[in-house]
């Protein structure tokens, strides 16, 4: 089930001696309409971001600079993805618990999201997440 909702997406990399360019277009490379974009940066050493799941939101997580790990969990399986290429994005579908950690110095994490911010879409407690995905009764 985890592999159905989480996968690396290769984005076009246009190489040029003046500097490379990568593009992410909605409903082409990005498998959803983009409603919001945000980025995290200046994450102190040892800090963790995320620590939640979403009921409906889809995301494409991109390390535009530096590197970090994305830990994903569907309630039964867990995996870690090391993101360090600005021409790759990690697609994370709804119903997946995620944390981001091990940020390198200068790392920038860009997130393209399918919905506007909605606090009701967040699942912030892990036991509530397990109940939501049917792993805890």
Tab-separated table of C-alpha atoms in Angstrom:
chain	number	residue	atom	x	y	z
A	1	UNK	CA	0.000	0.000	0.000
A	2	UNK	CA	2.836	2.438	0.810
A	3	UNK	CA	4.217	2.194	-2.733
A	4	UNK	CA	0.819	3.200	-4.128
A	5	UNK	CA	0.855	6.500	-2.214
A	6	UNK	CA	4.571	7.393	-2.130
A	7	UNK	CA	7.005	7.511	-5.052
A	8	UNK	CA	9.917	9.440	-6.491
A	9	UNK	CA	9.003	11.525	-9.539
A	10	UNK	CA	11.763	12.479	-11.952
A	11	UNK	CA	11.342	16.062	-13.097
A	12	UNK	CA	12.728	17.304	-16.410
A	13	UNK	CA	16.337	18.443	-16.108
A	14	UNK	CA	17.376	20.817	-18.872
A	15	UNK	CA	21.156	21.018	-18.845
A	16	UNK	CA	22.814	24.213	-19.965
A	17	UNK	CA	26.405	25.382	-19.470
A	18	UNK	CA	24.963	28.594	-17.982
A	19	UNK	CA	23.079	26.600	-15.328
A	20	UNK	CA	20.496	23.837	-15.295
A	21	UNK	CA	16.728	24.297	-15.212
A	22	UNK	CA	14.004	22.026	-13.878
A	23	UNK	CA	10.272	22.498	-14.290
A	24	UNK	CA	7.297	21.004	-12.430
A	25	UNK	CA	3.954	21.528	-14.167
A	26	UNK	CA	0.646	20.653	-12.585
A	27	UNK	CA	-1.085	17.546	-13.906
A	28	UNK	CA	1.989	16.760	-16.010
A	29	UNK	CA	5.062	16.065	-13.890
A	30	UNK	CA	3.042	16.894	-10.766
A	31	UNK	CA	0.095	14.455	-10.575
A	32	UNK	CA	-2.372	17.023	-9.163
A	33	UNK	CA	-3.425	20.660	-9.477
A	34	UNK	CA	-1.150	22.880	-7.401
A	35	UNK	CA	-3.086	25.065	-4.954
A	36	UNK	CA	-0.206	26.078	-2.681
A	37	UNK	CA	3.575	26.158	-2.552
A	38	UNK	CA	5.691	26.616	0.560
A	39	UNK	CA	9.284	26.015	1.580
A	40	UNK	CA	11.229	25.400	4.769
A	41	UNK	CA	14.810	26.532	5.257
A	42	UNK	CA	17.289	27.383	8.029
A	43	UNK	CA	16.226	24.185	9.844
A	44	UNK	CA	18.536	23.887	12.876
A	45	UNK	CA	20.707	20.783	13.156
A	46	UNK	CA	18.825	17.906	14.791
A	47	UNK	CA	15.369	19.395	14.257
A	48	UNK	CA	12.466	17.489	12.693
A	49	UNK	CA	9.665	18.914	10.525
A	50	UNK	CA	6.328	17.355	9.614
A	51	UNK	CA	5.117	14.826	12.160
A	52	UNK	CA	1.606	14.581	10.747
A	53	UNK	CA	-0.583	13.094	8.012
A	54	UNK	CA	-3.289	14.561	5.789
A	55	UNK	CA	-6.772	13.289	5.038
A	56	UNK	CA	-6.957	14.695	1.469
A	57	UNK	CA	-3.834	16.705	0.688
A	58	UNK	CA	-1.324	15.473	-1.893
A	59	UNK	CA	2.226	16.828	-1.905
A	60	UNK	CA	5.346	16.852	-4.012
A	61	UNK	CA	8.380	17.399	-1.770
A	62	UNK	CA	11.568	18.659	-3.447
A	63	UNK	CA	15.044	19.331	-2.049
A	64	UNK	CA	15.775	22.463	-4.076
A	65	UNK	CA	19.079	22.876	-2.223
A	66	UNK	CA	21.009	20.572	0.093
A	67	UNK	CA	19.499	17.350	1.374
A	68	UNK	CA	17.141	15.862	3.958
A	69	UNK	CA	15.325	12.611	4.713
A	70	UNK	CA	11.578	12.069	4.385
A	71	UNK	CA	10.262	9.233	6.567
A	72	UNK	CA	6.874	7.899	5.489
A	73	UNK	CA	4.520	5.483	7.221
A	74	UNK	CA	1.134	4.107	6.131
A	75	UNK	CA	0.442	2.410	9.471
A	76	UNK	CA	1.860	-0.931	8.304
A	77	UNK	CA	5.002	-0.117	6.275
A	78	UNK	CA	7.701	2.495	6.745
A	79	UNK	CA	10.322	3.844	4.357
A	80	UNK	CA	12.895	6.611	4.254
A	81	UNK	CA	13.715	8.635	1.145
A	82	UNK	CA	16.885	10.724	1.000
A	83	UNK	CA	16.196	13.763	-1.164
A	84	UNK	CA	19.228	15.581	-2.562
A	85	UNK	CA	18.486	16.308	-6.244
A	86	UNK	CA	16.462	19.374	-7.296
A	87	UNK	CA	15.225	17.432	-10.345
A	88	UNK	CA	13.445	14.800	-8.219
A	89	UNK	CA	10.344	15.122	-6.090
A	90	UNK	CA	8.781	12.750	-3.606
A	91	UNK	CA	5.047	12.360	-4.187
A	92	UNK	CA	3.190	11.771	-0.895
A	93	UNK	CA	-0.509	11.011	-1.142
A	94	UNK	CA	-3.186	11.339	1.531
A	95	UNK	CA	-3.214	9.036	4.552
A	96	UNK	CA	0.579	8.899	4.948
A	97	UNK	CA	2.371	9.946	8.144
A	98	UNK	CA	5.511	11.900	7.314
A	99	UNK	CA	8.475	13.425	9.104
A	100	UNK	CA	11.425	15.288	7.619
A	101	UNK	CA	14.810	15.254	9.322
A	102	UNK	CA	18.574	15.155	8.889
A	103	UNK	CA	18.632	18.492	7.055
A	104	UNK	CA	22.012	19.467	5.643
A	105	UNK	CA	23.323	22.980	6.186
A	106	UNK	CA	21.600	25.316	3.722
A	107	UNK	CA	18.891	22.803	2.775
A	108	UNK	CA	15.696	24.168	1.246
A	109	UNK	CA	12.585	21.986	1.115
A	110	UNK	CA	9.962	23.061	-1.442
A	111	UNK	CA	6.482	21.562	-1.124
A	112	UNK	CA	3.835	21.746	-3.843
A	113	UNK	CA	0.422	21.012	-2.334
A	114	UNK	CA	-2.931	20.089	-3.845
A	115	UNK	CA	-5.046	22.121	-1.403
A	116	UNK	CA	-4.956	25.395	0.449
A	117	UNK	CA	-4.088	25.201	4.150
A	118	UNK	CA	-6.898	23.594	6.149
A	119	UNK	CA	-6.226	22.629	9.767
A	120	UNK	CA	-9.107	20.098	9.615
A	121	UNK	CA	-7.154	18.103	7.000
A	122	UNK	CA	-4.253	17.486	9.399
A	123	UNK	CA	-3.890	14.434	11.626
A	124	UNK	CA	-1.344	15.512	14.235
A	125	UNK	CA	-1.479	12.607	16.721
A	126	UNK	CA	0.049	9.292	15.665
A	127	UNK	CA	-2.575	7.150	17.470
A	128	UNK	CA	-5.342	9.123	15.726
A	129	UNK	CA	-3.537	8.468	12.423
A	130	UNK	CA	-3.412	4.716	13.125
A	131	UNK	CA	-7.143	4.731	13.864
A	132	UNK	CA	-7.785	6.748	10.686
A	133	UNK	CA	-5.955	4.206	8.488
A	134	UNK	CA	-7.579	1.269	10.291
A	135	UNK	CA	-4.536	-0.046	12.155
A	136	UNK	CA	-5.778	0.808	15.649
A	137	UNK	CA	-9.255	0.226	16.943
